[in-house]
Amino acid sequence: MPYKDPEKRREVVRRWRARKRAERTVEPSEAPVMPDDPAGAVAAWSRERLKVPPGHALAGGPMELPDYAVDFFREALATGVREAGCFVGRKNAKSAAVAVLILAHLADDGPLRRKGWRAGVASVSKEKASELWTQCSDIALASGLLAGEGGRTLTFGKVPRVVRSAWGEAAFLSADKTAGHASGFDLAIFDEIGLAPERGRALAAGLLSSTSARDGRLLAISVVGDSPLSREMIERADDPATVVHLHQPAKGCRLDDPAAWRAANPTLGSIKSKQYMTDMARRALANPSEQPAFRAFDLNLPASPGDEMLVPLDRWEAVTGERQPERDGPVYVGFDIGGAVSMTACALYFPDSLRLECYGAFGDTPDLAARGEADGVGSAYLEMQRDGVLRTWPGRVTPCGPFLAWIAELLHGRLPALALADRYRQGEAEDALAAAGLAAWPVEWRAQGAGKDGSEDIRHFQRSVEGGQLRPGLNLLLEMALMNSRLRYDGNGNPALDRRRQHGRIDPLSASILAVGAGERARMEEPSGEGFFLSLDGEFHEFGKEEAA
């Protein structure tokens, strides 16, 4: 008869479950000697023992690891490696390869099995981490690895998400900063680290520290994305304890270049469809708003898939790759006044020669090294200082008068055709010009949000880049501002510049938009005998004096 006492019923059920677990527990056989080539052993075991799960074109066939993944594992699992990152385009079977690596440690016949092994898996969200759990589960089910099949011990728990066997376990963690802190892992895996925001730094640090007691390692698999975590790992590629495999096309590549597709997608034609890339490239070229996602996911370029950049990265790289010309003709000066934590910036644009220069400044408290760490840009500010495009002044706030006086020195006495600043800070700008002794500068005050002034300036800047009418040179200050920016639109579809992340510095770009907008307006109002025109097909063409006449 049913138990009336709920507590007694729960105790009976608990004992029954414990007895069942004990009945199916199988003591592990003796662990194999670790192979000299762990990656090669995993690849051979996967090919011979595992099956492709249903839902795939090769379902039921051997689970063949892609060559790029085997090469990555071969270096990532080597002695002395602390961190390893594999950055490759989406849908190249990188999640399946990692799932196979986990199963190779936990399956009863896995080549890397050893008693007490532990792994932790985290991603940008708990749902994303669960996708790897599902990959492991699907492969194990298709390959006959689950508990109850011939005395096997591999089990999958849903709450919490975990894979267990008599050899150890792999836990699939939440995406918060405390994940992994109380654990000890032989292997920590961060899936899609390139899409992690700045707050993901605490999660990455927790995963890495969780490997300390077991002398383990951290593996990251991802697209490059726009995360500072992926960028910093790539910058550490020459560290002997760090391994980085980066599958990425050359800068400035065309979206429809098959060589660029192949560089970002090593399984193109075998796992990832060539026709898919053809269709998606054509779609991105026809619709610029689709380009960020195509660049981030399919070309594995440093981009945010959800944001529209001011100008496409490949077009920007095309103009920065050109030799910067000499100063020639009138100069237009745009400046953006910073506050206690923001940057003060100024841009100089010479429309006759297309030259664009950009400079910035901070207070020296905190110093540039500490400020770079706080802003998530590492040593970039120090590099800008060495390049001569970033200066500091004593205190926490940049004194705008001395900054503009420095800009005047860089102009060697040249009077700007026009200086431009945000009209909402007109009083501060006038005080700064007076303090710098620059009252003679002609000034125009512009609104910088979505609307007549700001949107017009943005469109001028975009046309200048698209038409190749800009030569900014290799200016890290301006490049980083572009990477930290995005476009937003008002209800009427007017674009405005916005920052992509909280600590992103876009002030140099704001100043450049003011300067270039003014120079391009002047060019349009006073056409010379030589220049460029925009034809009906949307292309820029150069014309000479005779053609103009």
XYZ file of C-alpha atoms in Angstrom:
549
model
C 0.000 0.000 0.000
C 1.146 3.608 -0.585
C 3.142 5.261 2.161
C 1.117 7.929 4.007
C 4.230 9.529 5.453
C 5.910 11.594 2.645
C 9.267 11.548 4.431
C 9.225 7.742 4.634
C 8.298 7.496 0.973
C 11.195 9.776 -0.032
C 13.602 7.665 2.055
C 12.460 4.440 0.337
C 12.854 6.038 -3.102
C 16.323 7.349 -2.168
C 17.457 3.864 -1.057
C 16.018 2.258 -4.194
C 17.894 4.719 -6.439
C 21.119 4.172 -4.501
C 20.765 0.409 -4.898
C 20.184 0.731 -8.627
C 23.218 2.969 -9.007
C 25.328 0.466 -7.089
C 24.120 -2.383 -9.291
C 25.269 -0.684 -12.491
C 28.530 0.699 -11.109
C 31.448 -1.023 -12.734
C 34.941 -0.650 -11.399
C 37.107 0.811 -14.122
C 39.577 -1.406 -15.792
C 43.222 -0.512 -15.654
C 43.846 2.842 -17.328
C 45.959 2.790 -20.488
C 49.409 4.242 -20.643
C 49.153 7.801 -21.923
C 49.981 7.789 -25.650
C 52.991 9.703 -26.931
C 50.675 11.495 -29.361
C 47.395 12.145 -27.465
C 45.824 14.055 -30.367
C 46.631 11.301 -32.849
C 45.242 8.675 -30.457
C 41.996 10.642 -30.052
C 41.661 11.034 -33.836
C 42.215 7.302 -34.425
C 39.778 6.309 -31.642
C 37.153 8.721 -32.968
C 37.479 7.316 -36.483
C 37.294 3.676 -35.366
C 34.876 3.853 -32.429
C 32.553 6.864 -32.776
C 29.668 7.489 -35.157
C 28.258 10.704 -36.580
C 24.896 11.307 -34.837
C 21.562 11.659 -36.689
C 20.724 14.988 -38.266
C 24.007 15.305 -40.164
C 24.736 14.537 -43.805
C 27.193 11.775 -42.800
C 24.992 10.322 -40.014
C 26.009 6.808 -39.056
C 29.448 7.109 -40.616
C 32.795 7.263 -38.788
C 33.387 10.374 -36.656
C 36.391 11.811 -38.488
C 38.054 14.753 -36.736
C 39.052 17.581 -39.090
C 42.792 17.962 -39.618
C 42.898 21.508 -38.215
C 41.375 20.277 -34.924
C 43.893 17.416 -34.613
C 46.744 19.864 -35.260
C 45.360 22.190 -32.584
C 44.956 19.387 -30.004
C 48.465 18.168 -30.748
C 49.922 21.513 -29.603
C 47.290 22.342 -26.966
C 47.814 19.057 -25.068
C 51.606 19.312 -25.089
C 53.526 19.542 -21.823
C 53.979 23.075 -20.532
C 50.946 24.614 -22.264
C 48.740 26.646 -19.926
C 46.337 28.295 -22.386
C 45.344 27.371 -25.927
C 42.935 29.060 -28.305
C 41.570 27.900 -31.654
C 39.839 30.689 -33.592
C 37.971 29.536 -36.680
C 34.768 30.364 -38.553
C 31.430 28.979 -37.449
C 30.240 25.494 -38.479
C 33.670 23.948 -38.892
C 32.947 21.124 -36.379
C 34.991 22.704 -33.583
C 32.301 21.937 -30.970
C 32.089 18.335 -32.163
C 35.893 18.027 -31.927
C 35.865 19.269 -28.322
C 32.996 16.898 -27.496
C 35.126 14.017 -28.821
C 38.045 15.194 -26.677
C 35.835 15.108 -23.565
C 34.522 11.618 -24.412
C 38.093 10.391 -25.005
C 38.782 11.134 -21.314
C 35.525 9.688 -19.933
C 34.479 6.740 -22.119
C 35.415 3.301 -20.781
C 37.582 2.623 -23.835
C 38.706 6.228 -24.340
C 42.437 6.578 -25.103
C 42.947 9.392 -22.562
C 40.913 7.957 -19.682
C 42.331 8.121 -16.202
C 40.768 7.843 -12.764
C 39.618 11.129 -11.205
C 39.851 13.293 -14.338
C 37.716 16.449 -14.202
C 36.757 19.099 -16.747
C 34.705 22.293 -16.601
C 32.947 23.811 -19.633
C 31.622 27.373 -19.751
C 30.433 29.723 -22.483
C 28.917 33.175 -22.968
C 25.623 31.788 -21.684
C 24.443 28.677 -19.856
C 22.400 27.713 -22.926
C 25.492 27.932 -25.142
C 27.460 25.684 -22.783
C 24.564 23.209 -22.882
C 25.062 22.861 -26.648
C 28.401 21.132 -25.994
C 26.684 18.834 -23.477
C 24.169 17.955 -26.209
C 27.000 17.287 -28.674
C 28.604 14.853 -26.208
C 25.248 13.185 -25.547
C 24.345 12.779 -29.238
C 27.737 11.304 -30.154
C 27.700 8.950 -27.153
C 24.174 7.758 -27.977
C 24.994 7.173 -31.654
C 28.198 5.308 -30.703
C 26.801 3.031 -27.984
C 28.799 4.582 -25.122
C 25.991 5.083 -22.598
C 25.684 3.295 -19.262
C 23.732 0.058 -19.352
C 25.195 -0.993 -22.705
C 27.591 -3.807 -21.936
C 28.349 -2.595 -18.427
C 29.424 0.866 -19.517
C 29.471 3.702 -16.984
C 28.976 6.898 -19.041
C 25.935 8.885 -17.819
C 24.500 12.327 -18.632
C 22.856 14.429 -15.933
C 20.551 17.316 -16.791
C 20.317 19.050 -13.395
C 23.079 19.996 -13.112
C 24.448 19.510 -16.629
C 27.234 16.972 -16.231
C 28.800 13.961 -17.964
C 30.032 11.259 -15.552
C 31.724 7.919 -15.762
C 33.821 5.704 -13.494
C 36.819 7.697 -14.756
C 35.695 11.199 -13.847
C 33.312 13.941 -14.918
C 32.839 17.040 -17.045
C 30.661 19.794 -15.559
C 28.875 22.339 -17.775
C 28.855 25.590 -15.841
C 26.799 28.757 -15.667
C 28.182 31.884 -17.325
C 28.649 33.965 -14.171
C 31.913 35.109 -12.623
C 31.782 32.524 -9.797
C 31.746 29.544 -12.186
C 34.608 27.179 -11.475
C 35.983 29.031 -8.452
C 35.267 26.191 -6.013
C 36.330 23.473 -8.449
C 39.554 21.860 -9.501
C 39.813 20.942 -13.176
C 42.374 19.148 -15.302
C 40.842 20.826 -18.340
C 38.812 24.050 -18.467
C 37.028 24.894 -21.737
C 35.717 28.367 -22.647
C 33.410 28.072 -25.650
C 32.969 31.229 -27.838
C 35.385 33.357 -25.833
C 35.465 35.802 -28.773
C 31.830 36.764 -28.087
C 32.347 37.311 -24.348
C 31.881 40.903 -23.113
C 34.359 42.598 -20.798
C 32.534 41.176 -17.769
C 33.490 37.713 -19.049
C 37.032 38.426 -17.850
C 36.115 37.250 -14.337
C 34.727 34.004 -15.760
C 37.916 33.371 -17.767
C 40.081 34.126 -14.720
C 38.014 31.735 -12.580
C 38.333 28.941 -15.136
C 42.084 29.402 -15.416
C 42.586 29.476 -11.656
C 40.475 26.306 -11.303
C 43.246 24.400 -13.128
C 45.998 25.495 -10.716
C 45.759 22.668 -8.166
C 45.836 19.998 -10.893
C 48.382 21.759 -13.104
C 45.767 21.757 -15.866
C 45.101 23.963 -18.856
C 42.480 26.227 -20.426
C 41.202 25.613 -23.964
C 39.262 28.308 -25.834
C 37.348 27.623 -29.041
C 35.660 30.478 -30.812
C 35.349 32.949 -33.606
C 37.615 35.952 -32.991
C 34.634 38.285 -32.454
C 35.241 41.641 -30.791
C 36.019 40.461 -27.256
C 39.134 41.816 -25.526
C 39.676 38.278 -24.202
C 40.210 36.779 -27.656
C 42.320 39.726 -28.785
C 44.563 39.491 -25.712
C 45.030 35.738 -26.116
C 46.040 36.219 -29.757
C 48.521 38.905 -28.688
C 50.102 36.372 -26.276
C 50.741 33.866 -29.066
C 54.526 34.156 -28.645
C 54.332 33.153 -24.955
C 55.751 29.602 -24.624
C 52.844 28.642 -22.319
C 50.232 29.831 -24.839
C 49.151 28.178 -28.093
C 47.052 30.077 -30.639
C 45.719 28.729 -33.932
C 44.129 31.550 -35.926
C 42.224 30.721 -39.127
C 41.609 34.122 -40.686
C 41.905 35.771 -44.113
C 44.208 38.693 -44.881
C 43.140 42.199 -43.886
C 41.071 44.019 -46.461
C 39.859 40.821 -48.139
C 36.795 40.926 -50.362
C 33.641 39.347 -48.938
C 33.250 37.234 -52.091
C 36.861 36.015 -52.267
C 36.972 32.154 -52.174
C 40.556 32.292 -50.860
C 39.305 34.308 -47.861
C 36.536 31.761 -47.287
C 39.068 28.935 -47.274
C 41.394 30.752 -44.868
C 38.623 31.174 -42.282
C 36.938 27.801 -42.880
C 39.408 24.888 -43.099
C 36.543 22.402 -43.610
C 35.064 24.316 -46.568
C 33.682 21.847 -49.072
C 33.739 18.879 -46.689
C 31.757 20.053 -43.658
C 30.881 23.671 -44.432
C 29.116 24.264 -47.733
C 30.733 26.345 -50.488
C 27.286 27.205 -51.797
C 26.352 28.567 -48.366
C 29.370 30.904 -48.458
C 28.512 32.010 -52.000
C 24.929 32.814 -51.032
C 25.825 34.560 -47.765
C 28.558 36.672 -49.384
C 26.149 37.840 -52.087
C 23.568 38.635 -49.403
C 26.098 40.629 -47.331
C 27.265 42.629 -50.354
C 23.673 43.523 -51.188
C 22.775 44.485 -47.613
C 25.480 46.270 -45.554
C 23.587 45.657 -42.302
C 24.252 41.915 -42.768
C 28.000 42.382 -43.171
C 29.011 42.447 -39.455
C 27.546 38.976 -38.870
C 29.113 37.566 -42.057
C 32.524 38.993 -41.132
C 32.345 37.733 -37.542
C 30.876 34.267 -38.081
C 31.941 33.218 -41.578
C 35.186 35.140 -42.192
C 36.342 35.005 -38.553
C 37.326 38.685 -38.628
C 37.432 40.871 -35.503
C 33.867 42.174 -35.566
C 30.735 42.235 -33.447
C 28.045 40.180 -35.203
C 25.186 42.206 -33.744
C 26.418 45.729 -34.451
C 26.678 47.810 -37.593
C 30.012 49.559 -37.801
C 30.419 53.105 -39.101
C 32.279 51.695 -42.134
C 32.978 48.047 -43.047
C 36.272 46.869 -41.634
C 37.628 45.710 -44.996
C 36.979 49.140 -46.543
C 38.716 50.832 -43.630
C 41.714 48.526 -43.936
C 41.856 49.288 -47.654
C 42.308 53.042 -47.058
C 44.682 52.628 -44.098
C 46.889 50.433 -46.262
C 47.489 53.316 -48.643
C 50.562 55.519 -48.144
C 49.652 58.663 -46.212
C 50.259 61.763 -48.397
C 51.880 65.034 -47.327
C 49.900 67.898 -45.862
C 48.512 70.011 -48.671
C 45.917 72.762 -48.925
C 43.472 73.929 -46.240
C 43.034 71.988 -43.007
C 39.788 71.315 -41.118
C 40.036 70.678 -37.391
C 37.479 68.682 -35.400
C 37.862 68.397 -31.634
C 35.977 66.551 -28.909
C 36.321 67.739 -25.309
C 36.667 64.963 -22.759
C 35.652 64.793 -19.122
C 37.011 63.143 -15.988
C 37.221 59.665 -17.522
C 36.778 60.196 -21.272
C 39.434 61.036 -23.821
C 39.974 64.479 -25.349
C 40.603 64.136 -29.073
C 41.334 66.195 -32.173
C 41.418 65.369 -35.898
C 43.107 67.250 -38.755
C 41.756 66.722 -42.281
C 43.400 67.998 -45.466
C 40.815 67.441 -48.246
C 43.214 68.380 -51.062
C 45.577 65.515 -50.208
C 42.988 63.349 -48.338
C 45.312 63.177 -45.311
C 43.645 62.555 -41.916
C 45.556 62.850 -38.639
C 44.156 62.113 -35.194
C 45.452 62.843 -31.683
C 44.191 62.165 -28.157
C 44.930 62.966 -24.528
C 44.192 61.807 -20.983
C 45.052 63.035 -17.532
C 47.975 61.083 -16.099
C 45.969 59.798 -13.109
C 45.615 56.856 -13.465
C 48.630 56.245 -15.702
C 48.212 54.853 -19.202
C 49.108 51.290 -18.209
C 46.432 51.186 -15.484
C 43.928 52.978 -17.703
C 44.553 50.465 -20.487
C 43.867 47.557 -18.136
C 40.675 49.226 -16.860
C 39.466 49.901 -20.410
C 40.287 46.375 -21.588
C 42.823 47.446 -24.247
C 45.985 46.139 -22.593
C 49.092 48.083 -23.623
C 47.444 49.876 -26.567
C 47.546 53.312 -24.898
C 51.261 52.956 -24.245
C 51.781 52.041 -27.903
C 49.809 55.119 -28.974
C 51.990 57.249 -26.724
C 55.113 55.818 -28.381
C 53.597 56.609 -31.789
C 53.163 60.234 -30.722
C 49.367 60.328 -31.131
C 48.445 60.196 -27.418
C 49.646 62.493 -24.640
C 48.973 62.920 -20.942
C 48.757 66.002 -18.734
C 48.981 66.099 -14.927
C 45.776 65.360 -13.061
C 42.626 63.343 -13.698
C 41.138 65.614 -16.377
C 42.849 66.737 -19.584
C 43.249 70.537 -19.605
C 41.695 71.378 -22.978
C 43.544 74.691 -23.386
C 47.048 73.152 -23.308
C 45.804 70.248 -25.475
C 44.591 72.628 -28.210
C 47.820 74.631 -27.894
C 49.698 71.388 -28.612
C 47.507 70.822 -31.692
C 48.328 74.356 -32.868
C 52.038 73.541 -32.505
C 51.552 70.453 -34.676
C 50.034 72.718 -37.347
C 53.200 74.887 -37.341
C 51.276 78.132 -37.379
C 48.814 77.070 -40.102
C 45.380 78.640 -39.533
C 42.518 76.149 -39.997
C 39.975 76.829 -42.703
C 37.461 75.855 -40.032
C 37.436 74.288 -36.567
C 34.402 72.276 -35.437
C 33.108 71.118 -32.077
C 29.920 69.864 -30.421
C 27.530 72.775 -29.974
C 26.209 71.327 -26.719
C 29.613 72.028 -25.134
C 30.148 75.388 -26.808
C 30.979 77.228 -23.580
C 33.724 74.769 -22.607
C 35.140 74.812 -26.136
C 35.251 78.618 -26.255
C 37.061 78.698 -22.896
C 39.577 76.121 -24.147
C 40.256 78.074 -27.349
C 40.728 81.272 -25.363
C 43.094 79.550 -22.912
C 45.135 78.242 -25.840
C 45.316 81.702 -27.451
C 43.386 80.478 -30.482
C 40.552 82.999 -30.551
C 41.408 83.729 -34.198
C 40.358 80.222 -35.268
C 37.058 80.252 -37.206
C 34.684 77.876 -35.423
C 31.428 76.133 -36.343
C 29.269 74.402 -33.748
C 27.654 71.142 -34.847
C 25.092 68.798 -33.280
C 26.531 65.282 -33.168
C 23.468 63.109 -32.553
C 21.000 61.659 -35.031
C 19.679 64.588 -37.030
C 20.597 67.105 -39.696
C 24.181 67.904 -38.597
C 25.376 64.647 -37.072
C 23.837 62.321 -39.666
C 25.109 64.473 -42.545
C 28.668 64.344 -41.171
C 28.459 60.572 -40.715
C 27.346 60.082 -44.314
C 30.173 62.291 -45.589
C 32.674 60.194 -43.619
C 31.194 56.932 -44.926
C 31.296 58.145 -48.550
C 34.904 59.265 -48.126
C 35.962 55.807 -46.958
C 33.873 53.908 -49.513
C 35.231 56.099 -52.319
C 38.828 55.773 -51.179
C 38.986 59.520 -50.496
C 40.663 59.245 -47.108
C 44.257 58.520 -46.061
C 44.340 58.081 -42.268
C 47.512 55.990 -42.272
C 48.158 53.349 -39.609
C 46.757 55.279 -36.652
C 46.013 52.888 -33.773
C 44.090 55.594 -31.905
C 41.595 55.962 -34.740
C 41.473 52.244 -35.529
C 40.584 51.367 -31.925
C 37.905 54.078 -31.850
C 36.356 52.550 -34.973
C 36.386 49.069 -33.403
C 34.685 50.431 -30.277
C 31.926 52.205 -32.217
C 28.608 51.254 -33.712
C 25.719 53.015 -35.410
C 22.308 53.559 -33.918
C 19.299 55.023 -35.710
C 16.456 57.294 -34.655
C 12.824 56.767 -35.655
C 13.416 58.436 -39.025
C 16.393 56.250 -39.890
C 19.019 58.943 -39.221
C 22.348 57.424 -38.092
C 24.290 58.495 -34.999
C 27.597 57.317 -33.589
C 27.473 55.303 -30.380
C 29.926 53.314 -28.299
C 29.817 49.531 -28.508
C 30.881 48.925 -24.914
C 30.978 50.963 -21.727
C 34.719 51.697 -21.694
C 35.136 52.001 -25.464
C 36.781 55.286 -26.523
C 35.107 56.743 -29.627
C 36.124 60.399 -29.090
C 38.837 60.306 -31.841
C 36.245 59.049 -34.307
C 33.766 61.761 -33.289
C 36.448 64.401 -33.919
C 37.351 62.827 -37.277
C 33.732 62.794 -38.424
C 33.484 66.527 -37.696
C 36.681 67.334 -39.603
C 35.994 65.111 -42.619
C 32.368 66.265 -42.817
C 33.473 69.900 -42.992
C 36.150 69.187 -45.585
C 33.761 67.246 -47.787
C 31.092 69.957 -47.566
C 33.677 72.502 -48.657
C 34.755 70.243 -51.530
C 31.164 69.964 -52.732
C 30.489 73.701 -52.425
C 33.652 74.753 -54.283
C 34.413 72.116 -56.932
C 37.905 72.286 -58.376
C 38.961 71.287 -61.866
C 40.036 67.901 -60.573
C 38.511 65.450 -58.129
C 35.982 62.659 -57.877
C 32.343 62.227 -58.777
C 29.782 59.631 -57.740
C 28.176 57.975 -60.732
C 24.727 56.434 -60.894
C 26.214 52.961 -60.401
C 27.411 54.010 -56.940
C 31.125 54.022 -57.855
C 33.557 56.899 -57.372
C 35.471 58.018 -60.478
C 38.287 60.508 -60.876
C 37.976 63.338 -63.385
C 40.438 65.938 -64.622
C 40.180 69.586 -65.554
C 39.239 68.956 -69.185
C 36.474 66.534 -68.201
C 35.194 68.964 -65.583
C 34.998 71.677 -68.182
